[in-house]
Amino acid sequence: MEKSTNKGTHGIVIPCYNESSRLDLSTYIEFARHNKGTVLCLVNDGSADDTRATLAEIKNLAHDNVYICHVAKNAGKANAVRQGSLLLHRETGVDTIGFLDADLSTSFAEYQELVDAYHENTEKLIIFGSRNLKGEGIHIERNPIRKLLSEFIRLLIYFIIRIRIADTQCGAKVFARELIPGIYQQAFHSRWLFDIEIILRLRLKMGKPRLLHIFKEKALNEWVHMEGSKLGLKDAVMIPLNLLKIWKAYNYHTSLKKIKQAVLQFSLRRYKKLLLPKSA
């Protein structure tokens, strides 16, 4: 499918959990007021603080292109992004639907760069922001311990998805509207590592060659780690177990099938060898 050259409209889902003290209201309101071609969907993920009231204030001051989605009970970033994406797909006609982190560690300006890359590459339907791609003038500020941990996790992720992606976990991504139902129709198995599940769902649906054809990573020019991350040490320790859970959900049965086929083929070869008469 070839995309229209028309810039169209775009939706951004922002998952929010206990973000009332961290949300930069002026930045959100200014962006919404000056970017009418972009629709924001702010998802209150069962927050226990004043996030609900804070989001209502943004809505009241920039109501034209701001949607609020309330999730009654906190269920994690995966569910918040899923609910917001489905809402935008259902309620609006935006051409792309992506997501950003509420702290704007990836800024709105950087997100626009991803949208521009989407339009510049007519066959690309998926754009991932990346903090790991090298380039001149790039400023990525990361905690050294987190960087080391992310390198280890990246190896585990490659073992599961078998696709070389420099940064699956960056919180800035853009998807063509047509992909949204297939990505978000079913609930995710992980609260945080749903980015990997998205890749696996698309690979199972369309195959690896097609996925690589419509996929592009773009280096972020700037990304800054914000204090107060919702992903704590306990969550970090649980990452390998969550990856195992994802592997079982998407690859386990396929892997068993391949093992059974290999064993069967080996057995048939051995059987034929025993039955065939030896040459004189």
GROMACS .gro file of C-alpha atoms in nm:
model
  280
    1MET     CA    1   0.000   0.000   0.000
    2GLU     CA    2   0.134   0.345  -0.097
    3LYS     CA    3   0.059   0.628   0.141
    4SER     CA    4  -0.094   0.956   0.038
    5THR     CA    5   0.140   1.256   0.014
    6ASN     CA    6  -0.114   1.447   0.225
    7LYS     CA    7   0.032   1.506   0.573
    8GLY     CA    8  -0.301   1.412   0.734
    9THR     CA    9  -0.365   1.406   1.107
   10HIS     CA   10  -0.193   1.216   1.383
   11GLY     CA   11  -0.282   1.073   1.723
   12ILE     CA   12  -0.050   1.043   2.022
   13VAL     CA   13  -0.138   0.831   2.324
   14ILE     CA   14   0.015   0.945   2.655
   15PRO     CA   15  -0.018   0.690   2.941
   16CYS     CA   16  -0.033   0.864   3.281
   17TYR     CA   17  -0.001   0.698   3.620
   18ASN     CA   18   0.039   0.928   3.922
   19GLU     CA   19   0.179   1.201   3.699
   20SER     CA   20   0.014   1.510   3.852
   21SER     CA   21   0.344   1.643   3.993
   22ARG     CA   22   0.549   1.565   3.680
   23LEU     CA   23   0.324   1.673   3.393
   24ASP     CA   24   0.441   1.995   3.230
   25LEU     CA   25   0.099   2.151   3.180
   26SER     CA   26   0.223   2.453   2.983
   27THR     CA   27   0.405   2.231   2.732
   28TYR     CA   28   0.100   2.009   2.678
   29ILE     CA   29  -0.142   2.300   2.646
   30GLU     CA   30   0.084   2.497   2.413
   31PHE     CA   31   0.140   2.194   2.192
   32ALA     CA   32  -0.231   2.112   2.169
   33ARG     CA   33  -0.323   2.472   2.088
   34HIS     CA   34  -0.063   2.511   1.814
   35ASN     CA   35  -0.086   2.165   1.655
   36LYS     CA   36  -0.449   2.114   1.559
   37GLY     CA   37  -0.349   1.836   1.319
   38THR     CA   38  -0.243   1.621   1.615
   39VAL     CA   39  -0.487   1.461   1.859
   40LEU     CA   40  -0.368   1.384   2.211
   41CYS     CA   41  -0.520   1.099   2.408
   42LEU     CA   42  -0.423   1.127   2.775
   43VAL     CA   43  -0.488   0.799   2.956
   44ASN     CA   44  -0.532   0.809   3.333
   45ASP     CA   45  -0.418   0.460   3.433
   46GLY     CA   46  -0.599   0.427   3.767
   47SER     CA   47  -0.389   0.700   3.932
   48ALA     CA   48  -0.411   0.747   4.310
   49ASP     CA   49  -0.303   1.113   4.303
   50ASP     CA   50  -0.453   1.422   4.131
   51THR     CA   51  -0.373   1.306   3.777
   52ARG     CA   52  -0.744   1.296   3.686
   53ALA     CA   53  -0.788   1.664   3.775
   54THR     CA   54  -0.462   1.759   3.602
   55LEU     CA   55  -0.571   1.593   3.278
   56ALA     CA   56  -0.910   1.763   3.305
   57GLU     CA   57  -0.732   2.099   3.326
   58ILE     CA   58  -0.540   2.027   3.005
   59LYS     CA   59  -0.865   1.923   2.838
   60ASN     CA   60  -1.044   2.240   2.952
   61LEU     CA   61  -0.770   2.471   2.827
   62ALA     CA   62  -0.707   2.293   2.494
   63HIS     CA   63  -1.024   2.095   2.436
   64ASP     CA   64  -1.045   2.076   2.054
   65ASN     CA   65  -0.787   1.802   2.003
   66VAL     CA   66  -0.752   1.643   2.348
   67TYR     CA   67  -0.922   1.319   2.453
   68ILE     CA   68  -0.919   1.183   2.809
   69CYS     CA   69  -0.944   0.811   2.876
   70HIS     CA   70  -0.988   0.687   3.234
   71VAL     CA   71  -0.889   0.334   3.334
   72ALA     CA   72  -1.057   0.249   3.665
   73LYS     CA   73  -0.780   0.027   3.804
   74ASN     CA   74  -0.409   0.059   3.735
   75ALA     CA   75  -0.309  -0.212   3.488
   76GLY     CA   76   0.024  -0.088   3.353
   77LYS     CA   77   0.153   0.102   3.052
   78ALA     CA   78   0.065  -0.174   2.806
   79ASN     CA   79  -0.305  -0.159   2.883
   80ALA     CA   80  -0.307   0.222   2.897
   81VAL     CA   81  -0.151   0.251   2.551
   82ARG     CA   82  -0.385  -0.017   2.420
   83GLN     CA   83  -0.699   0.155   2.553
   84GLY     CA   84  -0.589   0.496   2.424
   85SER     CA   85  -0.497   0.364   2.079
   86LEU     CA   86  -0.828   0.183   2.039
   87LEU     CA   87  -1.014   0.497   2.149
   88LEU     CA   88  -0.836   0.712   1.889
   89HIS     CA   89  -0.897   0.450   1.620
   90ARG     CA   90  -1.265   0.432   1.713
   91GLU     CA   91  -1.339   0.800   1.773
   92THR     CA   92  -1.116   0.982   1.526
   93GLY     CA   93  -0.996   0.957   1.166
   94VAL     CA   94  -0.627   1.018   1.234
   95ASP     CA   95  -0.383   0.866   0.986
   96THR     CA   96  -0.128   0.749   1.243
   97ILE     CA   97  -0.150   0.648   1.608
   98GLY     CA   98   0.159   0.634   1.826
   99PHE     CA   99   0.263   0.695   2.183
  100LEU     CA  100   0.496   0.899   2.404
  101ASP     CA  101   0.590   0.885   2.771
  102ALA     CA  102   0.413   1.138   2.993
  103ASP     CA  103   0.742   1.290   3.118
  104LEU     CA  104   0.828   1.381   2.757
  105SER     CA  105   1.177   1.232   2.783
  106THR     CA  106   1.117   1.217   2.408
  107SER     CA  107   0.980   1.562   2.325
  108PHE     CA  108   0.692   1.653   2.097
  109ALA     CA  109   0.949   1.797   1.856
  110GLU     CA  110   1.127   1.460   1.840
  111TYR     CA  111   0.795   1.285   1.785
  112GLN     CA  112   0.730   1.516   1.490
  113GLU     CA  113   1.061   1.395   1.345
  114LEU     CA  114   0.923   1.040   1.355
  115VAL     CA  115   0.603   1.154   1.183
  116ASP     CA  116   0.811   1.330   0.916
  117ALA     CA  117   1.008   1.006   0.863
  118TYR     CA  118   0.676   0.825   0.823
  119HIS     CA  119   0.575   1.059   0.540
  120GLU     CA  120   0.917   1.069   0.376
  121ASN     CA  121   0.927   0.690   0.339
  122THR     CA  122   0.614   0.601   0.144
  123GLU     CA  123   0.635   0.226   0.212
  124LYS     CA  124   0.713   0.253   0.585
  125LEU     CA  125   0.410   0.203   0.809
  126ILE     CA  126   0.598   0.172   1.139
  127ILE     CA  127   0.854   0.416   1.278
  128PHE     CA  128   1.041   0.338   1.601
  129GLY     CA  129   1.239   0.606   1.779
  130SER     CA  130   1.581   0.478   1.887
  131ARG     CA  131   1.822   0.589   2.158
  132ASN     CA  132   2.089   0.342   2.042
  133LEU     CA  133   2.150   0.439   1.679
  134LYS     CA  134   2.465   0.648   1.638
  135GLY     CA  135   2.475   0.982   1.462
  136GLU     CA  136   2.634   1.325   1.461
  137GLY     CA  137   2.485   1.579   1.701
  138ILE     CA  138   2.283   1.319   1.892
  139HIS     CA  139   2.241   1.382   2.265
  140ILE     CA  140   2.120   1.084   2.465
  141GLU     CA  141   2.149   1.114   2.843
  142ARG     CA  142   2.120   0.775   3.013
  143ASN     CA  143   2.208   0.634   3.351
  144PRO     CA  144   2.519   0.405   3.307
  145ILE     CA  145   2.365   0.122   3.510
  146ARG     CA  146   2.041   0.142   3.311
  147LYS     CA  147   2.245   0.144   2.990
  148LEU     CA  148   2.431  -0.174   3.092
  149LEU     CA  149   2.105  -0.342   3.191
  150SER     CA  150   1.943  -0.240   2.862
  151GLU     CA  151   2.229  -0.399   2.665
  152PHE     CA  152   2.173  -0.731   2.844
  153ILE     CA  153   1.798  -0.709   2.790
  154ARG     CA  154   1.853  -0.628   2.423
  155LEU     CA  155   2.033  -0.961   2.377
  156LEU     CA  156   1.744  -1.149   2.538
  157ILE     CA  157   1.493  -0.961   2.321
  158TYR     CA  158   1.683  -1.050   2.003
  159PHE     CA  159   1.669  -1.418   2.100
  160ILE     CA  160   1.289  -1.388   2.118
  161ILE     CA  161   1.204  -1.170   1.816
  162ARG     CA  162   1.495  -1.272   1.586
  163ILE     CA  163   1.495  -0.927   1.428
  164ARG     CA  164   1.779  -0.679   1.475
  165ILE     CA  165   1.621  -0.372   1.630
  166ALA     CA  166   1.854  -0.130   1.807
  167ASP     CA  167   1.596  -0.012   2.060
  168THR     CA  168   1.265  -0.191   2.106
  169GLN     CA  169   1.188  -0.016   2.437
  170CYS     CA  170   1.206   0.350   2.339
  171GLY     CA  171   0.876   0.512   2.440
  172ALA     CA  172   0.820   0.689   2.106
  173LYS     CA  173   0.660   0.500   1.819
  174VAL     CA  174   0.436   0.575   1.520
  175PHE     CA  175   0.202   0.326   1.348
  176ALA     CA  176  -0.018   0.356   1.041
  177ARG     CA  177  -0.387   0.357   1.131
  178GLU     CA  178  -0.453   0.034   0.942
  179LEU     CA  179  -0.222  -0.162   1.176
  180ILE     CA  180  -0.394  -0.060   1.499
  181PRO     CA  181  -0.668  -0.331   1.521
  182GLY     CA  182  -0.419  -0.613   1.463
  183ILE     CA  183  -0.179  -0.472   1.722
  184TYR     CA  184  -0.422  -0.389   2.001
  185GLN     CA  185  -0.723  -0.617   1.956
  186GLN     CA  186  -0.600  -0.858   2.223
  187ALA     CA  187  -0.473  -0.768   2.570
  188PHE     CA  188  -0.097  -0.790   2.624
  189HIS     CA  189   0.075  -1.050   2.841
  190SER     CA  190   0.322  -0.801   2.992
  191ARG     CA  191   0.252  -0.469   3.168
  192TRP     CA  192   0.573  -0.307   3.038
  193LEU     CA  193   0.732  -0.512   2.759
  194PHE     CA  194   0.440  -0.482   2.519
  195ASP     CA  195   0.665  -0.327   2.251
  196ILE     CA  196   0.811  -0.674   2.199
  197GLU     CA  197   0.464  -0.824   2.180
  198ILE     CA  198   0.371  -0.570   1.912
  199ILE     CA  199   0.664  -0.685   1.699
  200LEU     CA  200   0.578  -1.051   1.754
  201ARG     CA  201   0.212  -0.994   1.666
  202LEU     CA  202   0.302  -0.815   1.344
  203ARG     CA  203   0.558  -1.083   1.253
  204LEU     CA  204   0.305  -1.363   1.308
  205LYS     CA  205   0.042  -1.174   1.109
  206MET     CA  206   0.247  -1.070   0.804
  207GLY     CA  207   0.577  -1.258   0.818
  208LYS     CA  208   0.930  -1.133   0.878
  209PRO     CA  209   1.007  -1.009   0.520
  210ARG     CA  210   0.692  -0.795   0.503
  211LEU     CA  211   0.746  -0.658   0.854
  212LEU     CA  212   1.103  -0.555   0.773
  213HIS     CA  213   0.980  -0.390   0.453
  214ILE     CA  214   0.738  -0.158   0.634
  215PHE     CA  215   0.954  -0.100   0.945
  216LYS     CA  216   1.204   0.179   1.008
  217GLU     CA  217   1.409   0.291   1.307
  218LYS     CA  218   1.500   0.656   1.338
  219ALA     CA  219   1.763   0.789   1.574
  220LEU     CA  220   1.639   1.041   1.828
  221ASN     CA  221   1.843   1.361   1.829
  222GLU     CA  222   1.779   1.410   2.198
  223TRP     CA  223   1.647   1.197   2.482
  224VAL     CA  224   1.687   1.263   2.855
  225HIS     CA  225   1.613   1.018   3.136
  226MET     CA  226   1.366   1.179   3.376
  227GLU     CA  227   1.373   1.103   3.747
  228GLY     CA  228   1.071   0.932   3.899
  229SER     CA  229   1.044   0.649   3.646
  230LYS     CA  230   0.756   0.411   3.716
  231LEU     CA  231   0.979   0.115   3.625
  232GLY     CA  232   1.143   0.034   3.957
  233LEU     CA  233   1.416  -0.209   4.060
  234LYS     CA  234   1.161  -0.483   4.129
  235ASP     CA  235   1.025  -0.446   3.774
  236ALA     CA  236   1.378  -0.453   3.632
  237VAL     CA  237   1.454  -0.779   3.816
  238MET     CA  238   1.134  -0.929   3.678
  239ILE     CA  239   1.220  -0.844   3.316
  240PRO     CA  240   1.385  -1.183   3.233
  241LEU     CA  241   1.081  -1.366   3.374
  242ASN     CA  242   0.849  -1.143   3.173
  243LEU     CA  243   1.052  -1.210   2.859
  244LEU     CA  244   1.021  -1.584   2.925
  245LYS     CA  245   0.645  -1.537   2.961
  246ILE     CA  246   0.630  -1.356   2.627
  247TRP     CA  247   0.844  -1.621   2.457
  248LYS     CA  248   0.612  -1.895   2.579
  249ALA     CA  249   0.305  -1.702   2.466
  250TYR     CA  250   0.428  -1.635   2.112
  251ASN     CA  251   0.713  -1.872   2.029
  252TYR     CA  252   0.681  -2.174   2.255
  253HIS     CA  253   0.437  -2.377   2.047
  254THR     CA  254   0.610  -2.277   1.724
  255SER     CA  255   0.946  -2.385   1.867
  256LEU     CA  256   0.802  -2.718   1.985
  257LYS     CA  257   0.653  -2.775   1.640
  258LYS     CA  258   0.992  -2.715   1.477
  259ILE     CA  259   1.161  -2.951   1.723
  260LYS     CA  260   0.901  -3.222   1.656
  261GLN     CA  261   0.943  -3.178   1.279
  262ALA     CA  262   1.322  -3.208   1.311
  263VAL     CA  263   1.290  -3.522   1.523
  264LEU     CA  264   1.040  -3.672   1.277
  265GLN     CA  265   1.263  -3.600   0.977
  266PHE     CA  266   1.562  -3.751   1.156
  267SER     CA  267   1.359  -4.062   1.249
  268LEU     CA  268   1.239  -4.106   0.889
  269ARG     CA  269   1.593  -4.085   0.757
  270ARG     CA  270   1.708  -4.343   1.007
  271TYR     CA  271   1.410  -4.567   0.928
  272LYS     CA  272   1.473  -4.551   0.553
  273LYS     CA  273   1.840  -4.625   0.607
  274LEU     CA  274   1.755  -4.940   0.803
  275LEU     CA  275   1.502  -5.060   0.545
  276LEU     CA  276   1.709  -4.998   0.235
  277PRO     CA  277   1.916  -5.303   0.136
  278LYS     CA  278   2.289  -5.264   0.165
  279SER     CA  279   2.475  -5.257  -0.166
  280ALA     CA  280   2.666  -5.570  -0.243
   0.00000   0.00000   0.00000
